[in-house]
PDB file of C-alpha atoms in Angstrom:
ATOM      1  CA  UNK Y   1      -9.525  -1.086  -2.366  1.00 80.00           C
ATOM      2  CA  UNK Y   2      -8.426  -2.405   0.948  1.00 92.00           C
ATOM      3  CA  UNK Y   3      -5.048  -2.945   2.116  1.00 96.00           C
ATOM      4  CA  UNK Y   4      -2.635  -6.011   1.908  1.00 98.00           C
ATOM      5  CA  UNK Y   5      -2.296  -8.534   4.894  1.00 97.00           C
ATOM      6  CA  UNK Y   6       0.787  -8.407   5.061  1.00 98.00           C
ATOM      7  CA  UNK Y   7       1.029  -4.857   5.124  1.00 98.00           C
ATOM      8  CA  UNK Y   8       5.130  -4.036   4.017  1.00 98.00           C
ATOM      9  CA  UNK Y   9       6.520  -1.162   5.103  1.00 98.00           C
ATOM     10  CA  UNK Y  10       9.608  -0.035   3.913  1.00 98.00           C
ATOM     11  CA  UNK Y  11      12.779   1.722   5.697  1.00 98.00           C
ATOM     12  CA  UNK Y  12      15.605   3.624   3.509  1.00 97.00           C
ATOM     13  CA  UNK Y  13      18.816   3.465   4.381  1.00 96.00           C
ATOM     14  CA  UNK Y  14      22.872   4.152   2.335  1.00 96.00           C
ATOM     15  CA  UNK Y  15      25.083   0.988   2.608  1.00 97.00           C
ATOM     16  CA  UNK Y  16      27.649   2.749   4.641  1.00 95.00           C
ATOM     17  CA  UNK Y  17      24.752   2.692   7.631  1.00 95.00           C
ATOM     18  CA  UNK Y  18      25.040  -0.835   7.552  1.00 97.00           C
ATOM     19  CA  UNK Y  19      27.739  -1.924   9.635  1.00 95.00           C
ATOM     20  CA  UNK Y  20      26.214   0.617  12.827  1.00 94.00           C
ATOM     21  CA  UNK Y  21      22.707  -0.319  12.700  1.00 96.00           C
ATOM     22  CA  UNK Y  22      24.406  -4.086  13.158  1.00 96.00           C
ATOM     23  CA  UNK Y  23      26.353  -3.265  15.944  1.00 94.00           C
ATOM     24  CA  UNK Y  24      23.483  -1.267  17.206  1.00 94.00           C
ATOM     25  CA  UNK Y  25      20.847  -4.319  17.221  1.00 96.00           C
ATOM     26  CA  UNK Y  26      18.120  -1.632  16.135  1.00 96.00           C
ATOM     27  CA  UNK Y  27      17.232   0.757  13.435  1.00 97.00           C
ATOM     28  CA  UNK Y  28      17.312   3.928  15.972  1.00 96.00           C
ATOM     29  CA  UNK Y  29      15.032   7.116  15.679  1.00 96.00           C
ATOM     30  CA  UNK Y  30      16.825  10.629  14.786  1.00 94.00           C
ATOM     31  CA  UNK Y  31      16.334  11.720  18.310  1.00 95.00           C
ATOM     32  CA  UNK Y  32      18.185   8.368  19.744  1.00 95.00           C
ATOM     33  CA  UNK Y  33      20.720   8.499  17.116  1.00 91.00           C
ATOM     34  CA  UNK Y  34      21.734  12.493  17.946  1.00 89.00           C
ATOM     35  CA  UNK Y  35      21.466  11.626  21.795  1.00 91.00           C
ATOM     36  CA  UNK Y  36      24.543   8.731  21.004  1.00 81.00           C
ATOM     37  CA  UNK Y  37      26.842  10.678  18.963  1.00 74.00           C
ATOM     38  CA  UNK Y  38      26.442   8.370  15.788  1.00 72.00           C
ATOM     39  CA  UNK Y  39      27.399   9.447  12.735  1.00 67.00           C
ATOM     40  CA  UNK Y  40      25.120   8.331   9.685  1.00 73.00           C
ATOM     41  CA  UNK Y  41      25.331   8.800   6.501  1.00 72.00           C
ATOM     42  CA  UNK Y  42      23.056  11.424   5.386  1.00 72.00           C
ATOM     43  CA  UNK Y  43      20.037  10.857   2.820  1.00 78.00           C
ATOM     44  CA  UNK Y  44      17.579  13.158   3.845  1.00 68.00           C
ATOM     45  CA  UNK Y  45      16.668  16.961   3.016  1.00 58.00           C
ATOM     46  CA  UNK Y  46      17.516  19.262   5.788  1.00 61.00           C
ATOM     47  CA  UNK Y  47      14.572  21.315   5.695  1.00 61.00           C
ATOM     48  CA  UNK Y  48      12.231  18.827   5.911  1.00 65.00           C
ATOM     49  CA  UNK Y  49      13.967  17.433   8.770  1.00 71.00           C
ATOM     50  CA  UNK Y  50      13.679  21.084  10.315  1.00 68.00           C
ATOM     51  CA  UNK Y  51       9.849  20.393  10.113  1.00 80.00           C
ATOM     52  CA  UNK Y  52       9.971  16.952  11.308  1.00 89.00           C
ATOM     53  CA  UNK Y  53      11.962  18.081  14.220  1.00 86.00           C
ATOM     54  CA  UNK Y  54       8.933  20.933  15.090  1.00 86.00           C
ATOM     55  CA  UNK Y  55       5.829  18.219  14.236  1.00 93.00           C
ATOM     56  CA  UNK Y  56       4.023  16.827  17.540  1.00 96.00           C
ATOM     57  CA  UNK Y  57       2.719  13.606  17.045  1.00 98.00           C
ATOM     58  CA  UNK Y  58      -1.010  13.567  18.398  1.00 95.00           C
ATOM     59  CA  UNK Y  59      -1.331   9.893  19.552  1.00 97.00           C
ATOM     60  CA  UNK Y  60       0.426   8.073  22.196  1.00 97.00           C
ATOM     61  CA  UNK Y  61       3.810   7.771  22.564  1.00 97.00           C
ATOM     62  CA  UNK Y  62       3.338  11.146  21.595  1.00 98.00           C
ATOM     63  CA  UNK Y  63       6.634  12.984  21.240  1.00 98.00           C
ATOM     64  CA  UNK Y  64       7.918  14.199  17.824  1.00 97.00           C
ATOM     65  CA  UNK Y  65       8.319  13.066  14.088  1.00 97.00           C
ATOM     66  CA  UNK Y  66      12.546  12.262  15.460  1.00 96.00           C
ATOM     67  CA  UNK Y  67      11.303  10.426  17.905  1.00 97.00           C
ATOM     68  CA  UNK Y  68      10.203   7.641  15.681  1.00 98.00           C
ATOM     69  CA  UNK Y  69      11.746   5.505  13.185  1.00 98.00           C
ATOM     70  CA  UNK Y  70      10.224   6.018   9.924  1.00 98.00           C
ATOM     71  CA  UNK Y  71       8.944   3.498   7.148  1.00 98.00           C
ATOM     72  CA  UNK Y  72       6.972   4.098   4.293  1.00 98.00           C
ATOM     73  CA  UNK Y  73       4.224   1.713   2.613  1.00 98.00           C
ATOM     74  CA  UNK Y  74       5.248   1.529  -0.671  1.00 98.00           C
ATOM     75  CA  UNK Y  75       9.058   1.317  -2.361  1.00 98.00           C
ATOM     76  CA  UNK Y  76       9.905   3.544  -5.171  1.00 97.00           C
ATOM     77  CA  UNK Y  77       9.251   7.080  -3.235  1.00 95.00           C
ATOM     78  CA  UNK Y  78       9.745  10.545  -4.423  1.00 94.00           C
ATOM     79  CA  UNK Y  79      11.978  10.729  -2.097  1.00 94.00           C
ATOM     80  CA  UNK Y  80      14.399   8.048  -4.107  1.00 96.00           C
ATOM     81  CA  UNK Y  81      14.273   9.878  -7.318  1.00 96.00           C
ATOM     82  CA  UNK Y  82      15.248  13.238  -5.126  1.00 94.00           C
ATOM     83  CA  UNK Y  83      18.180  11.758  -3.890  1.00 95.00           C
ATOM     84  CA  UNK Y  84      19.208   9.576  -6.937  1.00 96.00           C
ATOM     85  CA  UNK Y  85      18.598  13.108  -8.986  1.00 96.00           C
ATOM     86  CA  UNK Y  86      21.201  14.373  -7.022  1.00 94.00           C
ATOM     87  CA  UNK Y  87      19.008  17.086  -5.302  1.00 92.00           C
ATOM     88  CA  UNK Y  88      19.299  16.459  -2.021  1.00 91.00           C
ATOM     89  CA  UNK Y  89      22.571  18.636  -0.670  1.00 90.00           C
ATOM     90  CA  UNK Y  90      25.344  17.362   0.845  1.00 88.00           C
ATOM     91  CA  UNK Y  91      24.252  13.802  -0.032  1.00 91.00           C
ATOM     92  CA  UNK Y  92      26.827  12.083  -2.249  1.00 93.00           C
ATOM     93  CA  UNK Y  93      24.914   9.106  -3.040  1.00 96.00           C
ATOM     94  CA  UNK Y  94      22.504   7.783  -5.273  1.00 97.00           C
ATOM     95  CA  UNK Y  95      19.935   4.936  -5.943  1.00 97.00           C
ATOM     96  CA  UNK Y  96      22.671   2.104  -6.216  1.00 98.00           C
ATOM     97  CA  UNK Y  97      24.479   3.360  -2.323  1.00 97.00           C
ATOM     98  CA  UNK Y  98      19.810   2.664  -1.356  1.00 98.00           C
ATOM     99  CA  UNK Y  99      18.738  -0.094   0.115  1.00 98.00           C
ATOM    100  CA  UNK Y 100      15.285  -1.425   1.773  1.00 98.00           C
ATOM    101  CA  UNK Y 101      14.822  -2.872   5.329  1.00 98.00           C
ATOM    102  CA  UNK Y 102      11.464  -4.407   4.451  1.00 98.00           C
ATOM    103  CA  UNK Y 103       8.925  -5.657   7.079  1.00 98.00           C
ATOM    104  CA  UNK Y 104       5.265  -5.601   8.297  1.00 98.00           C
ATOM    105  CA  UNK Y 105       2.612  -3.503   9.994  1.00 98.00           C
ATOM    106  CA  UNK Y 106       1.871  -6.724  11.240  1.00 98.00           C
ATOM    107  CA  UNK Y 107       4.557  -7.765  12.413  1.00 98.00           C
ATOM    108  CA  UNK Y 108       4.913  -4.721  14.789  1.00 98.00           C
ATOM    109  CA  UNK Y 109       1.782  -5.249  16.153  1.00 98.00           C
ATOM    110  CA  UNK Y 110       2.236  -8.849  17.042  1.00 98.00           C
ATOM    111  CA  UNK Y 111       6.027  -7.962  18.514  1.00 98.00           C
ATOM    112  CA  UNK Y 112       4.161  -5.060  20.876  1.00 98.00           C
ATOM    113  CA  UNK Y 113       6.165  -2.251  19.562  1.00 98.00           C
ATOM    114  CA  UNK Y 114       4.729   0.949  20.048  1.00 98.00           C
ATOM    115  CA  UNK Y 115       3.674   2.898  16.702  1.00 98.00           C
ATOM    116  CA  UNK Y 116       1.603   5.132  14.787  1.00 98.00           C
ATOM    117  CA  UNK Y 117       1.011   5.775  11.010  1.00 98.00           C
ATOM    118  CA  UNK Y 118      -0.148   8.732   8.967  1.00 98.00           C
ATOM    119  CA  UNK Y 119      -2.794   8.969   5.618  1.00 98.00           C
ATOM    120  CA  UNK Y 120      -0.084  11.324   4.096  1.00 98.00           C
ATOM    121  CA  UNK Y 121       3.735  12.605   4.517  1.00 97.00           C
ATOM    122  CA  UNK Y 122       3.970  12.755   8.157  1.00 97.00           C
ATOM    123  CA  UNK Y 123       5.528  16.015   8.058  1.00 95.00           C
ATOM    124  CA  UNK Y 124       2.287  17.668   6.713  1.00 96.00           C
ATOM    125  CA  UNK Y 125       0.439  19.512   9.116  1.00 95.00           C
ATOM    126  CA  UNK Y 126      -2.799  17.979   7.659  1.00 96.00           C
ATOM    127  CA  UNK Y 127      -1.592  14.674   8.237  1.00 98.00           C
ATOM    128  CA  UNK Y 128      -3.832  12.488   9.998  1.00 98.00           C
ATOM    129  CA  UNK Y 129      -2.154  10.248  13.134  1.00 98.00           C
ATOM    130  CA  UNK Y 130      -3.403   6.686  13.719  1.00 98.00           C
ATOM    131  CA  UNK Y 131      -2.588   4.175  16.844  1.00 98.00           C
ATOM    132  CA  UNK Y 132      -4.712   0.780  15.022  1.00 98.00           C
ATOM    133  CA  UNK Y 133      -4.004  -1.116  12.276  1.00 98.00           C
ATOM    134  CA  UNK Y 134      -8.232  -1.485  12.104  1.00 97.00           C
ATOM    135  CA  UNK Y 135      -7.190   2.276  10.365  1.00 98.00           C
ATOM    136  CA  UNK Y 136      -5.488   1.249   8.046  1.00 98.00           C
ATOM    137  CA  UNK Y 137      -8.627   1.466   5.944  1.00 98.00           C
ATOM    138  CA  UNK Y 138      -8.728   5.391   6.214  1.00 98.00           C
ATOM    139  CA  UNK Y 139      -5.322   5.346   3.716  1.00 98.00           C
ATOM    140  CA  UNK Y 140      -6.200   5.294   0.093  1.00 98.00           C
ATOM    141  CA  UNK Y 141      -4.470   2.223  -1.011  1.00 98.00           C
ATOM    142  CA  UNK Y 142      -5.850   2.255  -4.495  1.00 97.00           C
ATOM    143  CA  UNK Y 143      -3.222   4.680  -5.467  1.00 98.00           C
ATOM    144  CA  UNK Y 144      -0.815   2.351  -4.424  1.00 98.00           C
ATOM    145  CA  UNK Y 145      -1.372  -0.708  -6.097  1.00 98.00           C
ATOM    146  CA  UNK Y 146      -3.476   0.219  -9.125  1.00 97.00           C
ATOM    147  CA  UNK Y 147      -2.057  -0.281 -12.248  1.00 98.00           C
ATOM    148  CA  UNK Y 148       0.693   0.106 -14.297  1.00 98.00           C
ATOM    149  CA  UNK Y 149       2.450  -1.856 -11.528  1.00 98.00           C
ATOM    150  CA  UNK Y 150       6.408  -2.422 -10.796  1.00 98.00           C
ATOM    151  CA  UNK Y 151       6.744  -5.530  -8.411  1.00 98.00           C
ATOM    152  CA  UNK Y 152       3.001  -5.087  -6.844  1.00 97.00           C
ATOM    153  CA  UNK Y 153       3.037  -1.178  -6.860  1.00 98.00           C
ATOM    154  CA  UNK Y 154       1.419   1.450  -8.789  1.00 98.00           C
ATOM    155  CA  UNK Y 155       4.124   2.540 -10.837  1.00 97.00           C
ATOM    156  CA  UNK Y 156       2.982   6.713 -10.824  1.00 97.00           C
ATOM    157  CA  UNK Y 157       3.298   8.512  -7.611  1.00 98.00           C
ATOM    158  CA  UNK Y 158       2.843  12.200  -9.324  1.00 97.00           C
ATOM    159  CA  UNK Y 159       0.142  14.408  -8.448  1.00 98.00           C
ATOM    160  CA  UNK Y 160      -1.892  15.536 -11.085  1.00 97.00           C
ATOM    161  CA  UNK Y 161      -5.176  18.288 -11.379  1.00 95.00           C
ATOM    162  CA  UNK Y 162      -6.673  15.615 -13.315  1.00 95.00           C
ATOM    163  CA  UNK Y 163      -8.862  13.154 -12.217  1.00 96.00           C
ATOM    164  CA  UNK Y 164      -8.992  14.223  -8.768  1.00 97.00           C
ATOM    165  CA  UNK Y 165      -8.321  11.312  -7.209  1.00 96.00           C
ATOM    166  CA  UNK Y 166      -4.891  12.072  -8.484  1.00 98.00           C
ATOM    167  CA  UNK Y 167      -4.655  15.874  -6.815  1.00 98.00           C
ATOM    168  CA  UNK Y 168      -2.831  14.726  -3.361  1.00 98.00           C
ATOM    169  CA  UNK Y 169      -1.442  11.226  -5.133  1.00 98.00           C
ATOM    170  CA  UNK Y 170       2.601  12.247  -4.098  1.00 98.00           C
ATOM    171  CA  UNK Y 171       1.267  13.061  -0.703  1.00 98.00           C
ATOM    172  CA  UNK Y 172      -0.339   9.492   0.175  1.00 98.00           C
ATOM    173  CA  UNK Y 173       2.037   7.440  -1.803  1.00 98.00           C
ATOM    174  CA  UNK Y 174       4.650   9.035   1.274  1.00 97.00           C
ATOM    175  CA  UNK Y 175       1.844   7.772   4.151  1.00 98.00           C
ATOM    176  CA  UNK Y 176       4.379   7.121   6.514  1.00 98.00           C
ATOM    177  CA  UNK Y 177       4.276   4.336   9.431  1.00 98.00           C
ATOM    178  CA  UNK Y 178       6.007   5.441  12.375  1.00 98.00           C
ATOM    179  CA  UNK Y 179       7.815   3.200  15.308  1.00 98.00           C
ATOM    180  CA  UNK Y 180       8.914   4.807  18.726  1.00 98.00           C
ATOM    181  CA  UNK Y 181      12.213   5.037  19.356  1.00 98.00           C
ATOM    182  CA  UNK Y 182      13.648   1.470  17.530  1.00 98.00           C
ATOM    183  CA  UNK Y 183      13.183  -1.067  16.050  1.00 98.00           C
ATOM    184  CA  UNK Y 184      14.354  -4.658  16.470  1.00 98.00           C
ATOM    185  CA  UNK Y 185      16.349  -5.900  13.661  1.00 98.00           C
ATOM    186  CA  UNK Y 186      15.308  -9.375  14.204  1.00 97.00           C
ATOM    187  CA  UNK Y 187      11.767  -7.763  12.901  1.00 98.00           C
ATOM    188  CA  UNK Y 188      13.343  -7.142   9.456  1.00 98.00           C
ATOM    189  CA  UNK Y 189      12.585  -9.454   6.735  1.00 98.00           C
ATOM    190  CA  UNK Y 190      14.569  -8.277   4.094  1.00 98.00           C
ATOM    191  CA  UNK Y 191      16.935  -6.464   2.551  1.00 98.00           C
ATOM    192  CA  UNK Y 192      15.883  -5.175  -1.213  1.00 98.00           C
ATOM    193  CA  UNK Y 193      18.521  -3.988  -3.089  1.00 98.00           C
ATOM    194  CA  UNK Y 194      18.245  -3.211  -7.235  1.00 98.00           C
ATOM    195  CA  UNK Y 195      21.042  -5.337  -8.469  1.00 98.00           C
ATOM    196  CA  UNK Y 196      23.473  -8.325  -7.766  1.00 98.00           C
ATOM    197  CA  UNK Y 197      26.242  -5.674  -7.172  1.00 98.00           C
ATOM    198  CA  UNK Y 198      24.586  -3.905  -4.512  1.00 98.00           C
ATOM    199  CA  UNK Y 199      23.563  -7.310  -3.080  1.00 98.00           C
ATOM    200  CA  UNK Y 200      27.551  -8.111  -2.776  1.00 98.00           C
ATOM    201  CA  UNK Y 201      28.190  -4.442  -1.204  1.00 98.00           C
ATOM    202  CA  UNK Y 202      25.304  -5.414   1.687  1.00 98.00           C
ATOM    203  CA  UNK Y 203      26.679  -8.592   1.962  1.00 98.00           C
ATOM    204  CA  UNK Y 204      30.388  -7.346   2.561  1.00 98.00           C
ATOM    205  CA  UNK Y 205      29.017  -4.373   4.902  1.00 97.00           C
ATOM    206  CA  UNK Y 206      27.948  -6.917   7.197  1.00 98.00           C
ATOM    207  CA  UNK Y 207      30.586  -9.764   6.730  1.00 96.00           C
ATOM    208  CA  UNK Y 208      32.061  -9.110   9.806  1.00 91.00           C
ATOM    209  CA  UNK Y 209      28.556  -8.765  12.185  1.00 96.00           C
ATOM    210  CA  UNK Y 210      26.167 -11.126  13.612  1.00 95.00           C
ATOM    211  CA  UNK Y 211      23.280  -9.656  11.423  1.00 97.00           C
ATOM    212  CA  UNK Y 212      22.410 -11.786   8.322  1.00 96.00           C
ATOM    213  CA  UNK Y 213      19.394 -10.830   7.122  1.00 97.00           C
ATOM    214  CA  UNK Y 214      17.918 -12.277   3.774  1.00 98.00           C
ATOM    215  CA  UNK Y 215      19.206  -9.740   0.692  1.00 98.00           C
ATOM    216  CA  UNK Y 216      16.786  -9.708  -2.423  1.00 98.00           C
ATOM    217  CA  UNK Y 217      17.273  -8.362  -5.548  1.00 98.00           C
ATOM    218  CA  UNK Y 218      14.029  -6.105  -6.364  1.00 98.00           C
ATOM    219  CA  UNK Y 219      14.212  -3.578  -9.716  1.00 98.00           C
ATOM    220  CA  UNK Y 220      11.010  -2.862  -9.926  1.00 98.00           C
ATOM    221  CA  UNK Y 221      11.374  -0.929  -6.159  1.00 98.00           C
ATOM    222  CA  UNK Y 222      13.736   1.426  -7.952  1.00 98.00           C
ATOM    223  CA  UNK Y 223      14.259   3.734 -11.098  1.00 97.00           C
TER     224      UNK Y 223
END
């Protein structure tokens, strides 16, 4: 199964976040957001940002996992259900505080922003680094849109022992796509959000900024 044209890719972010990427024009990578003494609201596990911090990326721009901002292909992530589980410590939100910043692999190509992508969770050591969206190919997107589907996407992420194709499934549903440094707001599509209430919360984080992106509601992107 080949891969969609366009090609989403999805970044997570809490509501509270909102208001700073605004004012900061960009979704900025780990590194660039540590370097300006921003405080964002945390959503990620600590110790996996311990190994992102130590993984070289192999392809030009080079540099390391922080260096990058991060999308994935696909909504819905294990990564969602961590934090909405409440897993993820020192991280007082849940699904509803989520939201998407939605927009293309093609997109980034045509804008000339530098980027890689991955055939599994970047922070793998296995992981394999790609510079051209002609290898896009080498991800197994049949695990991704197969069905039972939720708004386009295979509704299972779990790996399983059995069939095999299922025995690294978690690992390629978190393929990540990778862009150095920042990225443009003005290259976001869209904001997905689950319900009409989060929709209002977006829409009052950014009442009083210049950036008024398009806010969809999308339930099947969420648990």
């Amino acid at each position: 199964m080949t891969y969609r044209n366009p090609t989403l890719i999805f970044h997570m972010t809490a509501i509270p976040n909102l208001a700073a990427i605004a004012g900061a024009g960009h979704l900025l990578s780990k590194t660039l957001v540590s370097q300006a003494g921003c405080q964002a609201a945390n959503i990620a596990y600590q110790n996996i940002q311990g190994r992102r911090a130590g993984r070289q990326v192999t392809l030009a721009p080079n540099g390391i996992l922080h260096d990058y901002v991060p999308f994935y292909f696909a909504p819905r992530s294990p990564m969602l259900l961590t934090i909405n589980s409440g897993n993820v410590p020192n991280c007082p939100f849940r699904q509803d505080d989520i939201v998407y910043l939605v927009s293309d692999a093609q997109r980034v190509a045509q804008l000339g922003l530098p980027y890689v992508f991955t055939d599994l969770h970047a922070a793998l050591h296995y992981a394999r680094f790609f510079g051209s969206l002609a290898d896009l190919k080498e991800i197994a997107w049949d695990l991704f849109y197969e069905d039972p589907q939720l708004e386009g996407y295979c509704q299972f992420w779990n790996s399983r022992h059995s069939p095999t194709k299922y025995a690294q499934r978690k690992e390629i549903r978190q393929a990540e796509f990778l862009v150095h440094e920042r990225f443009p707001l003005a290259a976001i599509t869209q904001i997905g959000v689950r319900n009409a209430n989060m929709e209002v919360r977006v829409r009052t984080a950014l009442g009083g900024t210049t950036w008024q992106p398009q806010v969809v509601v999308h339930p099947g992107w969420y648990y």
